[in-house]
Coordinates of C-alpha atoms in Angstrom, one line a residue:
X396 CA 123.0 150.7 91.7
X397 CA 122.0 154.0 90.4
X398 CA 119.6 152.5 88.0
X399 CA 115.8 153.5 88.0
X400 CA 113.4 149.8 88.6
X401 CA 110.0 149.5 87.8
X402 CA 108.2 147.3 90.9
X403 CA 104.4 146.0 88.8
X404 CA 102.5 144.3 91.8
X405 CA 99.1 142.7 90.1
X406 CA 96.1 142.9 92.5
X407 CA 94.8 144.8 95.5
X408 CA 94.5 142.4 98.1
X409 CA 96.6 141.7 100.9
X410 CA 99.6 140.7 99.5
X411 CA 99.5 143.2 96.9
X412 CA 98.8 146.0 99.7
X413 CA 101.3 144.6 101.6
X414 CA 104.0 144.4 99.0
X415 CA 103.2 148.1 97.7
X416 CA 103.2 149.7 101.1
X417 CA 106.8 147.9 102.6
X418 CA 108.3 149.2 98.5
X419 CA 106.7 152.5 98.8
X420 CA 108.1 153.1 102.0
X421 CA 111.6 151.7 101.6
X422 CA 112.3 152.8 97.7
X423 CA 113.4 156.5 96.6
X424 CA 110.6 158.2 94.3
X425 CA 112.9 157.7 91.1
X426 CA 111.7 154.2 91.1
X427 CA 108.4 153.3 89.9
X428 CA 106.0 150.9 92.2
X429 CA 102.5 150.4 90.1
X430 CA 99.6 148.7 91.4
X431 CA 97.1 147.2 88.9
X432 CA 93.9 145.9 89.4
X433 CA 90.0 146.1 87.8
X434 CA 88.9 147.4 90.8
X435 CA 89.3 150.9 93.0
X436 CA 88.3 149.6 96.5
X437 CA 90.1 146.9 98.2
X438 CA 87.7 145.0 101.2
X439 CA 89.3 143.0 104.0
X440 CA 87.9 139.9 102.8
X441 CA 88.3 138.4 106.7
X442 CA 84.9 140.5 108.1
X443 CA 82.7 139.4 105.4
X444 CA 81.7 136.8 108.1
X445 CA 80.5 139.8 110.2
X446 CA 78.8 141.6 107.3
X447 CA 76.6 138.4 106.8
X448 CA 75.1 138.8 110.3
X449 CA 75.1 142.2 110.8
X450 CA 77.7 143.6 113.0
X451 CA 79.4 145.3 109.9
X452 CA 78.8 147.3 106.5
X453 CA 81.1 146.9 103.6
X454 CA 82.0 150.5 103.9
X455 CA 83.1 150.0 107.1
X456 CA 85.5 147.1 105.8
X457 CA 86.9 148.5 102.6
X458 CA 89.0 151.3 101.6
X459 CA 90.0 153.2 98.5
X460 CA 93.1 151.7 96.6
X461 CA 93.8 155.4 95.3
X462 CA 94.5 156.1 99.0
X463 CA 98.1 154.2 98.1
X464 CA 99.0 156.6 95.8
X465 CA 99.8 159.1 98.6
X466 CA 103.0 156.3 99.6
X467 CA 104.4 156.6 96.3
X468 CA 102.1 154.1 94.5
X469 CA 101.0 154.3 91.2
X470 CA 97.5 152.6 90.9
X471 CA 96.5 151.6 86.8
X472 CA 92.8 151.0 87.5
X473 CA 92.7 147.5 84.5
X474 CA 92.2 144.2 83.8
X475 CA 95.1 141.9 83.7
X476 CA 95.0 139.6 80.3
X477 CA 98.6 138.1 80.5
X478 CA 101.9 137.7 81.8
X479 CA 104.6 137.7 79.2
X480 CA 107.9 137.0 81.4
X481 CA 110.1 136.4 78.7
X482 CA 109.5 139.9 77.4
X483 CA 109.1 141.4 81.3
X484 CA 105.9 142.8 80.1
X485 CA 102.3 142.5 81.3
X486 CA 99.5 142.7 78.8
X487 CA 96.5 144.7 80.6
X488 CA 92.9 146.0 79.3
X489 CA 94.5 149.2 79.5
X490 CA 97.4 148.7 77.0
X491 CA 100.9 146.7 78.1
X492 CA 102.9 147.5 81.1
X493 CA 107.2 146.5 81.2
X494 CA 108.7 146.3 84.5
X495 CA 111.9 145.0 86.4
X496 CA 110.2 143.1 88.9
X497 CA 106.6 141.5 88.5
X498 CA 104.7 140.7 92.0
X499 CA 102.1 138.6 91.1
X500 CA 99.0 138.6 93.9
X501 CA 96.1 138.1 91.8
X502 CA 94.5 135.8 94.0
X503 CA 92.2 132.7 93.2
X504 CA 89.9 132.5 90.4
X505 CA 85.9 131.7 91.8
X506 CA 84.3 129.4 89.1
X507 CA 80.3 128.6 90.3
X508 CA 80.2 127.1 86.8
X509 CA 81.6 123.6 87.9
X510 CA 78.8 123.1 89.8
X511 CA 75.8 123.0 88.0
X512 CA 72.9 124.9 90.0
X513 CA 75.1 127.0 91.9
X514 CA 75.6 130.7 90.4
X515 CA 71.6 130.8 90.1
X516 CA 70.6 129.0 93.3
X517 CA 73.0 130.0 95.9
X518 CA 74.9 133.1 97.5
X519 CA 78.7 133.0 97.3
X520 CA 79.8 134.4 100.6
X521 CA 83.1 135.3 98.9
X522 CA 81.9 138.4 96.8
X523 CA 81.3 141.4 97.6
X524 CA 77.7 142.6 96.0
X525 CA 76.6 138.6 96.8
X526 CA 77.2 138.8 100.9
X527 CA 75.9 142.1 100.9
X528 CA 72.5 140.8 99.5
X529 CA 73.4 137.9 101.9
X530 CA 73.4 139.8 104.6
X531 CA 69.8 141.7 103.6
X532 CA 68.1 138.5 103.2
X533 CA 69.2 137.0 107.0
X534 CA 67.5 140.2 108.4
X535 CA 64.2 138.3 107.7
X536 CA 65.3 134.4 107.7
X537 CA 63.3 133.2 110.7
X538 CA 62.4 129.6 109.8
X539 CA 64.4 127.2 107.5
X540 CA 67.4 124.9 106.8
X541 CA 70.4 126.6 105.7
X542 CA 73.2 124.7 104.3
X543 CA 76.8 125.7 103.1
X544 CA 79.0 123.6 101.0
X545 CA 82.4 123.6 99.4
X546 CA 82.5 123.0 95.8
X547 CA 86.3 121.5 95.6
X548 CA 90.0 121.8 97.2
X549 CA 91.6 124.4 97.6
X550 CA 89.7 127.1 98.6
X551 CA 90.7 130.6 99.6
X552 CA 90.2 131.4 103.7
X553 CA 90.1 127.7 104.9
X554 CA 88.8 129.3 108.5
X555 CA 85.6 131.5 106.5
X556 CA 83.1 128.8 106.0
X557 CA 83.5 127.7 110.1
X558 CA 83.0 131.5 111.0
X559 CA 80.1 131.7 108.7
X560 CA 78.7 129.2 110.6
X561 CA 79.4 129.6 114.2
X562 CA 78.5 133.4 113.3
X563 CA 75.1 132.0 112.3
X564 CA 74.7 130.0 115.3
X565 CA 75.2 132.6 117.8
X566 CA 73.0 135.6 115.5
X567 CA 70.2 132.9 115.3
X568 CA 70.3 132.9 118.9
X569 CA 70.7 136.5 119.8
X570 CA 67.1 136.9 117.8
X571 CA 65.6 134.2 119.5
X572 CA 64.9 131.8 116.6
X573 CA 67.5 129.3 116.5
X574 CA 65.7 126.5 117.6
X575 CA 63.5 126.9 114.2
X576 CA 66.5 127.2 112.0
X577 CA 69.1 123.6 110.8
X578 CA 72.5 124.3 109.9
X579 CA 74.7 122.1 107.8
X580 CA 78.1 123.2 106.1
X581 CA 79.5 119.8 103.7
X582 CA 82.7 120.4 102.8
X583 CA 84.9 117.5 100.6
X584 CA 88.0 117.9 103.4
X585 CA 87.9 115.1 105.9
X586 CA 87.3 117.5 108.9
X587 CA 87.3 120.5 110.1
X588 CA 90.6 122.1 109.6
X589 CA 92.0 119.1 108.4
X590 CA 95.7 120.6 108.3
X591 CA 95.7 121.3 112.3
X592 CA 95.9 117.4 112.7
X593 CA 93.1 115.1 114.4
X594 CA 93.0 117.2 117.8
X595 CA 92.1 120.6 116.8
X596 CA 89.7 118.5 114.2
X597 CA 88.1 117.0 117.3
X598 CA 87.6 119.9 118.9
X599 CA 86.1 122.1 116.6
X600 CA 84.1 119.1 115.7
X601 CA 82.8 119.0 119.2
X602 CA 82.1 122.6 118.8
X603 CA 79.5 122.1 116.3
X604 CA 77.6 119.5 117.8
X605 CA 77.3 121.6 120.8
X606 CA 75.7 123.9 118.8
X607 CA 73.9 121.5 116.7
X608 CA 75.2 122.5 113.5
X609 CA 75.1 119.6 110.8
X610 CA 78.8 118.6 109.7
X611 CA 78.6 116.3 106.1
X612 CA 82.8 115.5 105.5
X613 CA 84.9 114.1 102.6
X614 CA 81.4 115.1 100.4
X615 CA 81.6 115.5 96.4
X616 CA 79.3 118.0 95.7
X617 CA 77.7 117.4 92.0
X618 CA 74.8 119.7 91.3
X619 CA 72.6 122.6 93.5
X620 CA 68.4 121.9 92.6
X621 CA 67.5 125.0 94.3
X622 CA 64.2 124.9 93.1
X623 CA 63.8 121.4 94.7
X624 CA 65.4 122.4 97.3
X625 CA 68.3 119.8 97.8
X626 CA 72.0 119.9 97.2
X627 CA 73.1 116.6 95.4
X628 CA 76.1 115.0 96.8
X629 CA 77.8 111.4 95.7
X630 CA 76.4 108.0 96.7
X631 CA 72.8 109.4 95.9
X632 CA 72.9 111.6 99.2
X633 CA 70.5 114.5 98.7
X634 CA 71.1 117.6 101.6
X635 CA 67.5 119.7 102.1
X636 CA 68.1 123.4 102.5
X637 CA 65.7 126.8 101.9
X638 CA 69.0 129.2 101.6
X639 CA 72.2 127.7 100.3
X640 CA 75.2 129.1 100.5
X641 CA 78.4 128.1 97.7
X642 CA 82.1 128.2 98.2
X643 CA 83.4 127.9 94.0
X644 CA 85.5 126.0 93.1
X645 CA 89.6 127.9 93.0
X646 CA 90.9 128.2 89.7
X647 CA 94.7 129.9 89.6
X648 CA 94.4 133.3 87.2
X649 CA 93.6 132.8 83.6
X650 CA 96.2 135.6 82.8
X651 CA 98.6 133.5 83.5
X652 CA 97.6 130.2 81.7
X653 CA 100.2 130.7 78.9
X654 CA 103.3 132.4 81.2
X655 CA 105.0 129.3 81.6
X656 CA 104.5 129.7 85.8
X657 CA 102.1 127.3 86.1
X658 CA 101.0 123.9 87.1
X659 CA 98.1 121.7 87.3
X660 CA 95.2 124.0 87.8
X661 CA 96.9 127.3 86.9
X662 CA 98.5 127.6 90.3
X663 CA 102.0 129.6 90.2
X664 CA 104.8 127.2 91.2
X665 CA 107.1 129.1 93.8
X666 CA 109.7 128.8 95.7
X667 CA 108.3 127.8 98.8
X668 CA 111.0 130.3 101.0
X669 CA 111.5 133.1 98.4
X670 CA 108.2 132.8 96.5
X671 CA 110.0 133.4 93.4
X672 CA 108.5 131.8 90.3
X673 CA 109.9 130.0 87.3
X674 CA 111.4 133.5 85.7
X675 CA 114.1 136.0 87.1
X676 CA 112.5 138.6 88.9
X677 CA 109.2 137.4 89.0
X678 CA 107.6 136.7 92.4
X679 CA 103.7 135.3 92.9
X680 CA 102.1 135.5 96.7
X681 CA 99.1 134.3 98.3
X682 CA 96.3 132.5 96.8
X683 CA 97.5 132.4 93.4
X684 CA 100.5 130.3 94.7
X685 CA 100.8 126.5 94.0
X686 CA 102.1 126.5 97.8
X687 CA 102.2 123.0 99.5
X688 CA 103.2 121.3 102.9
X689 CA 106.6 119.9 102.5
X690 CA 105.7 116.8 105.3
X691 CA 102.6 115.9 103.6
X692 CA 102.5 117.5 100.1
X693 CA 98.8 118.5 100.6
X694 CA 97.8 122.3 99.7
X695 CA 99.2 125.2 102.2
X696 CA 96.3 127.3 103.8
X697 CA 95.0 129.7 101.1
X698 CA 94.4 132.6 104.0
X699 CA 95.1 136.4 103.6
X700 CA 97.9 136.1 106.9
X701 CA 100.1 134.2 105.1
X702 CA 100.0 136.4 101.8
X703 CA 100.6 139.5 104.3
X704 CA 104.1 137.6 105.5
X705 CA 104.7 136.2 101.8
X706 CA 104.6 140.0 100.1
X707 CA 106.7 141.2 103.3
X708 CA 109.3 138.6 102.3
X709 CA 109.1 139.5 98.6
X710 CA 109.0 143.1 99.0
X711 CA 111.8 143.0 101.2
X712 CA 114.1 141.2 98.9
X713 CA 113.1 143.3 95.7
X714 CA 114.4 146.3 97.8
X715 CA 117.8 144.6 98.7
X716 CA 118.1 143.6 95.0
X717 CA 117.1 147.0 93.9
X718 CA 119.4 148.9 96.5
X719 CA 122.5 146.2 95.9
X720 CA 122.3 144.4 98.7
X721 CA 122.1 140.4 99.1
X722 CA 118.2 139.6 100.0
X723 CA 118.2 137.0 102.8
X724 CA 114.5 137.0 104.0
X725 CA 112.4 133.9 103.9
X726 CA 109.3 132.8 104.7
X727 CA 108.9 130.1 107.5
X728 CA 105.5 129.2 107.7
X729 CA 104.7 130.3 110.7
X730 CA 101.8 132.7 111.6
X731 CA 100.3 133.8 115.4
X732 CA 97.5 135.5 116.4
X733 CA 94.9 134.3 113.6
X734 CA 91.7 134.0 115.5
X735 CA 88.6 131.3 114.2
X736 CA 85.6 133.5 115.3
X737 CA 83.3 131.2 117.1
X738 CA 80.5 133.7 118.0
X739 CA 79.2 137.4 117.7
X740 CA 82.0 138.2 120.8
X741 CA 84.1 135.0 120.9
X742 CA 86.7 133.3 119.0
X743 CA 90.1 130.9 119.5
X744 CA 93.4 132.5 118.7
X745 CA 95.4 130.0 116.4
X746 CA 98.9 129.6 116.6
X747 CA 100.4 127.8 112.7
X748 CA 103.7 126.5 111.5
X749 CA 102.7 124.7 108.0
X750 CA 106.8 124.0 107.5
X751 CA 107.0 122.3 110.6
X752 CA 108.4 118.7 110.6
X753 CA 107.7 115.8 111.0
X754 CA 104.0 117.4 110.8
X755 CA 102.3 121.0 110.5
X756 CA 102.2 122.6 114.3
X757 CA 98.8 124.1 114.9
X758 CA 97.4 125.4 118.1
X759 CA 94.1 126.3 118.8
X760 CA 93.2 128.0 122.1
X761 CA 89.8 127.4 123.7
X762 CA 86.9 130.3 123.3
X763 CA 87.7 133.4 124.6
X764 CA 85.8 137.0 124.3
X765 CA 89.7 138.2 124.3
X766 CA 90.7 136.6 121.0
X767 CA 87.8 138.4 119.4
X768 CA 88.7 141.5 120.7
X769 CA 92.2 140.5 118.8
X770 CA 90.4 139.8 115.4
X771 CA 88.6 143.5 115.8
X772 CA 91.6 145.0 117.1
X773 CA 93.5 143.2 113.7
X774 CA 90.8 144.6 111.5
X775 CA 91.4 148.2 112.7
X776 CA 95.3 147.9 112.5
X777 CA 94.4 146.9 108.8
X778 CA 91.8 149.5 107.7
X779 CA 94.2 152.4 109.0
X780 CA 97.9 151.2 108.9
X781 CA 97.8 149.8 105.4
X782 CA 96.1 152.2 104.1

């Protein structure tokens, strides 16, 4: 029990915050906790939707990963190439790293590539630089047809796109030039969140005509003629737009292509309690996870909540394994408090239990200005307790 571990968390979002913080805090400083990612900043991916129409900066949403390094974090600032579990090493730009216990968070891979047209004729809301320049060129939209579309399922933050575009409706409005402005989101799901059954589909449905935004479902998006100005769907269908806006297609990490971890689409299979993978003491959370609803088989949300209570799980049990004790916590599922942002001071707190049987359980309350002061309040708790 004496022993000295090395905890190697890859990525910097929020399960690898999460998972870094709860080992930081719980482990003596003889063991080593490292953090690697390419990038120095992490942003809470959740307010982009705000950045797009103003109400935030990306400063304002984004802090310094260094900053973990005063909890007992080591932070490698590199690239990671590949996961070798059979020699419990990780192969990075910076040279290879061993460890005891791997936490794989690296998140979904974003490939605009699989739909021809889209990385030169659209913004993808889902990068940083892109929803910044986003945001710069809505200052001056006044007249026009904007359309968002999903490329292919899964896709990370399965709420996002509906924010963008309630957020849209209600800053359109606020300037006074939403009656010259069409909104249109096609997505290939079914309905809106299709997971939260045919009710809560119904009524954010209902939501959207109200506000006369455009909903195109079970669509196959095949190519993006931005200089015709038309997103090409099956069936012949042909969407008009001025400013288009992409959601990739997912891809699981390349770095992990030949770890043995994988499944179809490079997607880490895990043990849907533990989220232990494939090899001994190696863990994946979040996105990167090939996560599925045990009624129905369909994909799990891909949404930063549910990678904050994966990495607590994880984290938790690495520190009972580490410290000789028996690690008993799971993950159920279940996750309160989420709020769907339906306006620039209104949203619908949501209430999800994906594990439920003999069906996911998923409430969603009507608009209130309450639940968005519940998102803000989340953001803030984020920015300053993680961190």
């Amino acid at each position: 029990m004496g022993k000295t571990a090395t905890v190697v968390i890859l990525g910097g979002g929020t399960g690898g915050v999460v998972a870094a913080n709860v080992l930081g805090k719980a482990l003596s400083k003889k063991h080593r906790i490292i953090l690697v990612d390419r990038n120095d900043r992490h942003y809470f991916k959740p307010s982009y939707p705000f950045v797009l129409v103003n109400q935030r900066r990306l400063a304002q949403i984004s802090r310094k990963l260094h900053h973990l390094q005063k909890k007992g974090v080591e932070l490698i600032q590199a690239g990671v190439e590949q996961v070798r579990p059979e020699l419990c090493r990780v192969e990075t730009t910076l040279g290879p790293l061993t460890y005891d216990y791997l936490v794989i968070a690296l998140g979904a891979e974003l490939h605009p590539e699989t739909v021809p047209g889209l990385e030169a004729g659209a913004y993808i809301p889902y990068l940083p630089d892109q929803v910044e320049a986003l945001r710069q060129k809505l200052l001056t939209f006044k007249k026009g047809k904007i359309v968002l579309f999903i490329a292919s399922l899964p896709y990370s933050g399965v709420i996002g796109p509906l924010e963008i575009m309630f957020l849209l409706d209600s800053y359109f409005r606020q300037r006074g030039v939403r009656n010259q402005i069409e909104l249109t989101m096609v997505t290939p799901e079914t309905a809106p969140l299709p997971l939260a059954g045919p009710k809560v589909g119904a009524s954010v449905r209902k939501a959207m005509e109200q506000r006369e935004i455009r909903f195109i479902a079970g669509a196959r998006v095949l190519a993006l003629d931005a200089n015709k100005g038309r997103l090409l769907l099956d069936h012949g269908i042909s969407v008009p737009g001025d400013l288009f806006l992409g959601i990739p297609s997912h891809w699981g990490p390349k770095a992990l292509r030949y770890s043995g971890l994988t499944e179809k689409g490079g997607w880490i299979t895990v043990d849907p309690a533990t989220f232990s993978t494939k090899a001994d003491r190696v863990y994946a959370v979040g996105d990167a996870t090939a996560l599925r609803v045990p009624a129905s088989k369909v994909w799990a949300p891909k949404a930063g909540i549910f990678a904050h209570f994966q990495a607590e799980v994880v984290a938790r049990n690495i520190i009972a394994l580490i410290t000789g004790k028996e690690p008993s916590f799971r993950f159920t599922g279940k996750a309160a408090g989420a709020v769907l942002a339906t306006g620039l001071k209104e949203g619908r707190i949501a209430y999800i239990n994906y594990y439920a049987r003999p069906e996911p359980r998923f409430i969603l309350l009507r608009p209130s200005k309450a639940a968005y002061l519940v998102k803000v309040a989340f953001e803030k708790y984020w920015l300053t307790r993680w961190f």
